PDB file of C-alpha atoms in Angstrom:
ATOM      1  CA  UNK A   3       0.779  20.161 -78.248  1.00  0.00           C
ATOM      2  CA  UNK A   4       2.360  19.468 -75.240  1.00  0.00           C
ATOM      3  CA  UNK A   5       0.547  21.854 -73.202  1.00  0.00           C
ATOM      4  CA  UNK A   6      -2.179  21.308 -74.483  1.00  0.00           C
ATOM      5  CA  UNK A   7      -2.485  17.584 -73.824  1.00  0.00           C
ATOM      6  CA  UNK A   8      -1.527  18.453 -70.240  1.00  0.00           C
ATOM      7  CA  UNK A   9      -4.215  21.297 -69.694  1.00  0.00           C
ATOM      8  CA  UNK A  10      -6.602  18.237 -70.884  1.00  0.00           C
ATOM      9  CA  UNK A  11      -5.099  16.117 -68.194  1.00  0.00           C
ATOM     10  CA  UNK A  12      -5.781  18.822 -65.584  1.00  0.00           C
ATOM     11  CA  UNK A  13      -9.350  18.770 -66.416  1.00  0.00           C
ATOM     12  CA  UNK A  14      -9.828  15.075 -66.473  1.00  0.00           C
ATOM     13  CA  UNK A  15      -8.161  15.235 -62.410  1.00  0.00           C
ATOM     14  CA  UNK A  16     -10.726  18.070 -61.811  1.00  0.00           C
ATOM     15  CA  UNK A  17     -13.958  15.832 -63.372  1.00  0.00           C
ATOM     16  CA  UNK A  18     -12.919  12.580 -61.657  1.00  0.00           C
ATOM     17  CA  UNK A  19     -12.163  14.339 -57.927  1.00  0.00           C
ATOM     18  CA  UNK A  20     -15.477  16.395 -58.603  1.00  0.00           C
ATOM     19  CA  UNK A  21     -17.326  13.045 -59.521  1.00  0.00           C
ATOM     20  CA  UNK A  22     -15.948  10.985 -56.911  1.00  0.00           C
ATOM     21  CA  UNK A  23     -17.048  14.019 -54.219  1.00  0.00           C
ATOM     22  CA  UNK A  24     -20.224  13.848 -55.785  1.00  0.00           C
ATOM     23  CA  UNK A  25     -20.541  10.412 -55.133  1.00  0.00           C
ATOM     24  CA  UNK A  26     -19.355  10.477 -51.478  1.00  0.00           C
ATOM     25  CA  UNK A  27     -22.482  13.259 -50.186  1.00  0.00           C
ATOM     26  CA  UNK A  28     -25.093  11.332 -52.416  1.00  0.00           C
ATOM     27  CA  UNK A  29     -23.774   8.339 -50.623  1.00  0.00           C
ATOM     28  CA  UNK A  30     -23.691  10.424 -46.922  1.00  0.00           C
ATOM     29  CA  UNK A  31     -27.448  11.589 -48.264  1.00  0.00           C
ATOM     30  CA  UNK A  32     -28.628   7.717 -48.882  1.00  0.00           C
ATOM     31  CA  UNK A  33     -27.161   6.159 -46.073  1.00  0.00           C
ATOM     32  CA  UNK A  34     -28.791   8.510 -43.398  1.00  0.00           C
ATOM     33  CA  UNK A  35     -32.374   7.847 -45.594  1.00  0.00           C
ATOM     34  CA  UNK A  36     -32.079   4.513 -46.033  1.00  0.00           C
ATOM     35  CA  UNK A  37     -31.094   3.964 -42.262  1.00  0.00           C
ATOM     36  CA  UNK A  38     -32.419   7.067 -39.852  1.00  0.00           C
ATOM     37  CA  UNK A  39     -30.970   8.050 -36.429  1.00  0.00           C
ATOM     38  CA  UNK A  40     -32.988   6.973 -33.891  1.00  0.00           C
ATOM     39  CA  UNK A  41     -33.788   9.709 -31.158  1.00  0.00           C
ATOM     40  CA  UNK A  42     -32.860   9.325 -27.754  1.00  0.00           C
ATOM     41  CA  UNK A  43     -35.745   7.643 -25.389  1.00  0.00           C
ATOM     42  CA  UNK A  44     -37.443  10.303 -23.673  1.00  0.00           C
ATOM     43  CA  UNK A  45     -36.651  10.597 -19.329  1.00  0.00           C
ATOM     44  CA  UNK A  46     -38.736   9.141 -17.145  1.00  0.00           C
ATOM     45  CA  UNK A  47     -41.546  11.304 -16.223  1.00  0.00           C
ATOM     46  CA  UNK A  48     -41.789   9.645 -12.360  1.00  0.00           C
ATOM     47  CA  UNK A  49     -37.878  11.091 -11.050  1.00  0.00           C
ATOM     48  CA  UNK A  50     -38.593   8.585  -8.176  1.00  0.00           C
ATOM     49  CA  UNK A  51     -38.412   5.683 -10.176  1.00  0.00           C
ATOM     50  CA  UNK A  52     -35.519   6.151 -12.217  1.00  0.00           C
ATOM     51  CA  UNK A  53     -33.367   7.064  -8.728  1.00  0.00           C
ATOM     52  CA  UNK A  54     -34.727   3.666  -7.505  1.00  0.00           C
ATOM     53  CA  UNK A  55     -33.694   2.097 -10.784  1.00  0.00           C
ATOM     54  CA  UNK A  56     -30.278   3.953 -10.670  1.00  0.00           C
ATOM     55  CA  UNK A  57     -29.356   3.516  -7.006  1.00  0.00           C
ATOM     56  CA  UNK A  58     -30.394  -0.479  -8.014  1.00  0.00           C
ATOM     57  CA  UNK A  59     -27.531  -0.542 -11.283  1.00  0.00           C
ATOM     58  CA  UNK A  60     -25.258   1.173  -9.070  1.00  0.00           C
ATOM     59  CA  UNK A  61     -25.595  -1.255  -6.384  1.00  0.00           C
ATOM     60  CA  UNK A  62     -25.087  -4.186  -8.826  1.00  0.00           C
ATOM     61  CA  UNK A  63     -22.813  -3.202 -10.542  1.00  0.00           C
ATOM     62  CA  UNK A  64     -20.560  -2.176  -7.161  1.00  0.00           C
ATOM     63  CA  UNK A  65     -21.192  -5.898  -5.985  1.00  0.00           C
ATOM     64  CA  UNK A  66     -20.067  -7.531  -9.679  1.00  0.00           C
ATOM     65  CA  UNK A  67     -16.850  -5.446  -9.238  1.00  0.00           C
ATOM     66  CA  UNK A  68     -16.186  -6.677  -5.424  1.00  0.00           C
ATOM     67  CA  UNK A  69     -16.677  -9.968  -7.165  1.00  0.00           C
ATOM     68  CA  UNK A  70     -14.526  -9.180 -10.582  1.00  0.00           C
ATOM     69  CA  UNK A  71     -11.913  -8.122  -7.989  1.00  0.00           C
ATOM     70  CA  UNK A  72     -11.878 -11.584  -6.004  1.00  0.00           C
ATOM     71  CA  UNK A  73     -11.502 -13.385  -8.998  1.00  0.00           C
ATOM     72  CA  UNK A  74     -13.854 -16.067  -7.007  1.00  0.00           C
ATOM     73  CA  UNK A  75     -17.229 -16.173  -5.328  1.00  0.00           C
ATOM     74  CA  UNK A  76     -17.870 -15.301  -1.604  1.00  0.00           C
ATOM     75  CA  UNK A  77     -17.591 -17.586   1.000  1.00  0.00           C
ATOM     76  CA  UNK A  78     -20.925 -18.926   2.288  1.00  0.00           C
ATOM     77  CA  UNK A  79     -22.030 -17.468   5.499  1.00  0.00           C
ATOM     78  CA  UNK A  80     -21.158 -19.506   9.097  1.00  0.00           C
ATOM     79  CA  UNK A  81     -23.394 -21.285  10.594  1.00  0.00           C
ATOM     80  CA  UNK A  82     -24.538 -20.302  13.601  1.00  0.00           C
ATOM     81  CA  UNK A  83     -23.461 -22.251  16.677  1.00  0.00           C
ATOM     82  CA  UNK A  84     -25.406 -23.514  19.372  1.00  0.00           C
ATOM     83  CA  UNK A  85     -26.102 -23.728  23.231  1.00  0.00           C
ATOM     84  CA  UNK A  86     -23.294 -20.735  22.955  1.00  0.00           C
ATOM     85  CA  UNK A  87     -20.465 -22.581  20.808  1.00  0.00           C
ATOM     86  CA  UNK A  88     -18.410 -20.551  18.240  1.00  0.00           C
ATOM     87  CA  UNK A  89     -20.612 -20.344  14.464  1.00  0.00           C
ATOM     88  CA  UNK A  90     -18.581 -23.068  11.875  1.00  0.00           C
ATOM     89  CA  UNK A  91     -17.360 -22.322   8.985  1.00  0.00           C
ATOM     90  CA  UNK A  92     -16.676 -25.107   6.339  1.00  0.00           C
ATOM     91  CA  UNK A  93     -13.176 -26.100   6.172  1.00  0.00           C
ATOM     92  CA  UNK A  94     -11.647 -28.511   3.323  1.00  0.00           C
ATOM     93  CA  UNK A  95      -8.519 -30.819   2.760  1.00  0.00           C
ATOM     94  CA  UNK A  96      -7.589 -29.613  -0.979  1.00  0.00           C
ATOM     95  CA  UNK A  97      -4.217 -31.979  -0.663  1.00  0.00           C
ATOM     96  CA  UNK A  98      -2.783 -34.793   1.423  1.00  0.00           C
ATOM     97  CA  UNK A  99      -0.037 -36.509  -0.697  1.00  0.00           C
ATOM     98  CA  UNK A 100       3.207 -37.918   0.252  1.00  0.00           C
ATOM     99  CA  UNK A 101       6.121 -36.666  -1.745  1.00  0.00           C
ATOM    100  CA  UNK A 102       9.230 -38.714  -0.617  1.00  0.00           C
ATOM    101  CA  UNK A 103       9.467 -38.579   3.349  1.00  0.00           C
ATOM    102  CA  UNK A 104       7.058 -35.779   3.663  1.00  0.00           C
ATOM    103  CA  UNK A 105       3.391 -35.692   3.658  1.00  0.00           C
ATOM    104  CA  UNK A 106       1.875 -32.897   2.368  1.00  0.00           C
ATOM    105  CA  UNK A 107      -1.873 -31.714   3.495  1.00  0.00           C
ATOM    106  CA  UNK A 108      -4.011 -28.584   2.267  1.00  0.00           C
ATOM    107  CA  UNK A 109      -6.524 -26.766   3.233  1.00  0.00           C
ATOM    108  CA  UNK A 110      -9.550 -24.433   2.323  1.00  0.00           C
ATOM    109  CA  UNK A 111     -11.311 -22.365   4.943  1.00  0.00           C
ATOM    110  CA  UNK A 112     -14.223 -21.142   4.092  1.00  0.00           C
ATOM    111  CA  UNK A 113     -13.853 -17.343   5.646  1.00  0.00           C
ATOM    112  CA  UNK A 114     -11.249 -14.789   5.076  1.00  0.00           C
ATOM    113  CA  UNK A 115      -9.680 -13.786   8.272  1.00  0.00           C
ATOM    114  CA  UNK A 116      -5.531 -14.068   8.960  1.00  0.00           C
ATOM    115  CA  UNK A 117      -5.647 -14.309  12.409  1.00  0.00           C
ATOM    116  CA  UNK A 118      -6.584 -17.517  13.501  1.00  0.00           C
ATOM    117  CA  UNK A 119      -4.683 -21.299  14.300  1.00  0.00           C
ATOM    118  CA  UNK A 120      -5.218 -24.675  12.406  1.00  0.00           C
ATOM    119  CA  UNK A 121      -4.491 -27.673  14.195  1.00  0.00           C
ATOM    120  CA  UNK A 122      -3.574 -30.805  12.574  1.00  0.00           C
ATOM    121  CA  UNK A 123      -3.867 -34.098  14.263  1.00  0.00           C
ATOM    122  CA  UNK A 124      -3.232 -37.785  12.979  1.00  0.00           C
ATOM    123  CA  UNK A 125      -5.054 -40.379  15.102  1.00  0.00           C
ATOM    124  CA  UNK A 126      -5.443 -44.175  14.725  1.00  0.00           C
ATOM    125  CA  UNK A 127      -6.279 -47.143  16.612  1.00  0.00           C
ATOM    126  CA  UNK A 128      -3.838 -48.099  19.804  1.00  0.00           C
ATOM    127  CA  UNK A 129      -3.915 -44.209  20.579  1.00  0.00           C
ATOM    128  CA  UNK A 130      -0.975 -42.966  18.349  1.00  0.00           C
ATOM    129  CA  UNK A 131      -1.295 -39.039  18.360  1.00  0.00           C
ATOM    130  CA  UNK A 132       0.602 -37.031  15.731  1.00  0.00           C
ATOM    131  CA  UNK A 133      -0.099 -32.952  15.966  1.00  0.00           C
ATOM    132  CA  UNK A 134       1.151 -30.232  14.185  1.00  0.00           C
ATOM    133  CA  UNK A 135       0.136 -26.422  14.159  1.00  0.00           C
ATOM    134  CA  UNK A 136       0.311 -23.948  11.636  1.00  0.00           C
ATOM    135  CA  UNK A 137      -0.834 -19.982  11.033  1.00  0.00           C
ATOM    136  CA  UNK A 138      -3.898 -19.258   8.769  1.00  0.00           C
ATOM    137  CA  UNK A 139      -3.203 -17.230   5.547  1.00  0.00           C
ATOM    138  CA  UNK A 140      -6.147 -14.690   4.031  1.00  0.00           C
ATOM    139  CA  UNK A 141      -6.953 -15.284   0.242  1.00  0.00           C
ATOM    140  CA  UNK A 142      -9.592 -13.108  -1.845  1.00  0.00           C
ATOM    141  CA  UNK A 143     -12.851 -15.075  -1.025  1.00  0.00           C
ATOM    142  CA  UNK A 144     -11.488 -17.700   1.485  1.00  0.00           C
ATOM    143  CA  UNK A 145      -8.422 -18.639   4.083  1.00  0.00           C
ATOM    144  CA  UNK A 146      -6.090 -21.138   3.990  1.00  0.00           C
ATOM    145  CA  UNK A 147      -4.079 -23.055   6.485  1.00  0.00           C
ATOM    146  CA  UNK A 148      -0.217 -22.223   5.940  1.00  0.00           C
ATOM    147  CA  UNK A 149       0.671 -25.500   5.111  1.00  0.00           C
ATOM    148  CA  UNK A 150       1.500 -28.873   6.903  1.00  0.00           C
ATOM    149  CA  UNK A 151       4.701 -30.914   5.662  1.00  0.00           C
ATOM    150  CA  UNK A 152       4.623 -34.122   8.226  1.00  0.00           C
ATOM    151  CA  UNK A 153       7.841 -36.172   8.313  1.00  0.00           C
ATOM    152  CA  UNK A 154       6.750 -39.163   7.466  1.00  0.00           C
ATOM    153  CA  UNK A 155       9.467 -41.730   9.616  1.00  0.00           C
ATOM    154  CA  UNK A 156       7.640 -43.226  12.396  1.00  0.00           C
ATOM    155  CA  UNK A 157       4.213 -42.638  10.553  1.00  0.00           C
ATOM    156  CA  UNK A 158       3.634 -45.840   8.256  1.00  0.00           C
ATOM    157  CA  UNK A 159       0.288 -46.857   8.365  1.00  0.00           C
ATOM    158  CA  UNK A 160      -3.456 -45.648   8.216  1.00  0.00           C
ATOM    159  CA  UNK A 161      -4.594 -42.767   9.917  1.00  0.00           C
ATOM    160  CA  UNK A 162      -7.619 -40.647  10.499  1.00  0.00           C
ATOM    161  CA  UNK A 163      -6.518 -37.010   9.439  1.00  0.00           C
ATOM    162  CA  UNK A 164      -8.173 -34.064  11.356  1.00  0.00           C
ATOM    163  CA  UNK A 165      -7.539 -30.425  10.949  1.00  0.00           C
ATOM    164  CA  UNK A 166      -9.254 -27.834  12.622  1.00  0.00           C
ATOM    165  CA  UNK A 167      -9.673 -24.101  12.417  1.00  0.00           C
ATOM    166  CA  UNK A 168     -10.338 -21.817  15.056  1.00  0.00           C
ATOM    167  CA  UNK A 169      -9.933 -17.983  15.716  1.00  0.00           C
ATOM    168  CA  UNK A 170     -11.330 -15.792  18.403  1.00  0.00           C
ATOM    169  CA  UNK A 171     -14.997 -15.991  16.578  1.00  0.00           C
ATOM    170  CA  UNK A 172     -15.180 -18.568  14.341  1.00  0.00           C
ATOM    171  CA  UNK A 173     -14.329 -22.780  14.377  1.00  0.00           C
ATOM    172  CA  UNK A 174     -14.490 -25.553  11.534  1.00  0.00           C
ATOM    173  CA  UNK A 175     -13.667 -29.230  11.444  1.00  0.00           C
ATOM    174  CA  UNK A 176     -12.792 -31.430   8.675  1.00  0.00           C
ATOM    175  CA  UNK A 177     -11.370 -35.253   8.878  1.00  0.00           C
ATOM    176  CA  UNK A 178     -10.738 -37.920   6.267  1.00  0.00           C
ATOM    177  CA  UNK A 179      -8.591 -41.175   6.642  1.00  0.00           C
ATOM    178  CA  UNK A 180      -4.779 -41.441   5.109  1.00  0.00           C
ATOM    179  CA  UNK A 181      -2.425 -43.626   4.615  1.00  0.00           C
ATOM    180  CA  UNK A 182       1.345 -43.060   4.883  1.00  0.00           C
ATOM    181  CA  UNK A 183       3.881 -45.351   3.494  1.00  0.00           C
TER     182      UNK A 183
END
């Protein structure tokens, strides 16, 4: 009996596993009925068009990686200077805090370039001059001064804070009133 009831087990495995096979191609068979492949769209007949079209996606997508790999947006173009002066560029103050004895300032240029000279300069009323100059440092869109820490003894007061940016090309401006304590 025992072999028996174990040739009967044998055939049960071999009914299931041919059912369930069964049921995985008539499944296969439904699927691709119920949802068809679609064909591929046909080519352009004009070959002059889809160049255009392709030089076009290649082109944007080259300029959406130059900007991917920036991590920011361009700069905005200079504008153009007149009766023969240099073209400006926007600069920004991004910073001017005191911390302690030592005022901090910051800056934003709006160009990338590494070679040129920001000047700052404190002014106020009865003349008092304070200036300070510091390299420029290139970023991925933009510049940035390198950075003006201004000992602050001898400074109390309000001020008119200027810095300026200028390089063999290019010049920007930007001033804002402080106060130092």
């Amino acid at each position: 009996m025992d072999i028996h009831s174990k040739q009967t087990n044998k055939k049960k495995y071999f009914i299931i596993g041919a059912v369930i096979v069964l049921l995985i191609v008539v499944g296969v068979f439904l699927f691709l009925y119920l949802f068809p492949h679609s064909p591929t769209p046909a080519a352009s007949t004009d070959s002059k068009t889809t160049t255009d079209q392709q030089k076009a996606a290649a082109d944007t997508k080259k300029a959406a990686a130059s900007d991917k790999a920036s991590g920011s947006d361009p700069s905005p173009a200079p504008t153009p200077g007149t009766n023969g002066s240099k073209p400006t560029v926007g600069v920004a103050i991004t910073a001017a805090n005191q911390n302690g004895s030592i005022f901090q300032v910051r800056t934003l240029i709006q160009t990338i370039d590494s070679s040129g000279v920001c000047t700052l300069t404190l002014t106020r009323t009865g003349a008092t001059t304070y200036t300070q100059t510091q390299g420029v440092q290139a970023l991925p869109s933009t510049s940035t001064c390198k950075g003006f820490d201004i000992p602050t003894a001898g400074l109390a007061g309000s001020w008119t804070l200027t810095v300026t940016f200028e390089n063999a090309t290019l010049t920007g401006t930007v001033s804002q009133p402080i106060t130092i304590k």
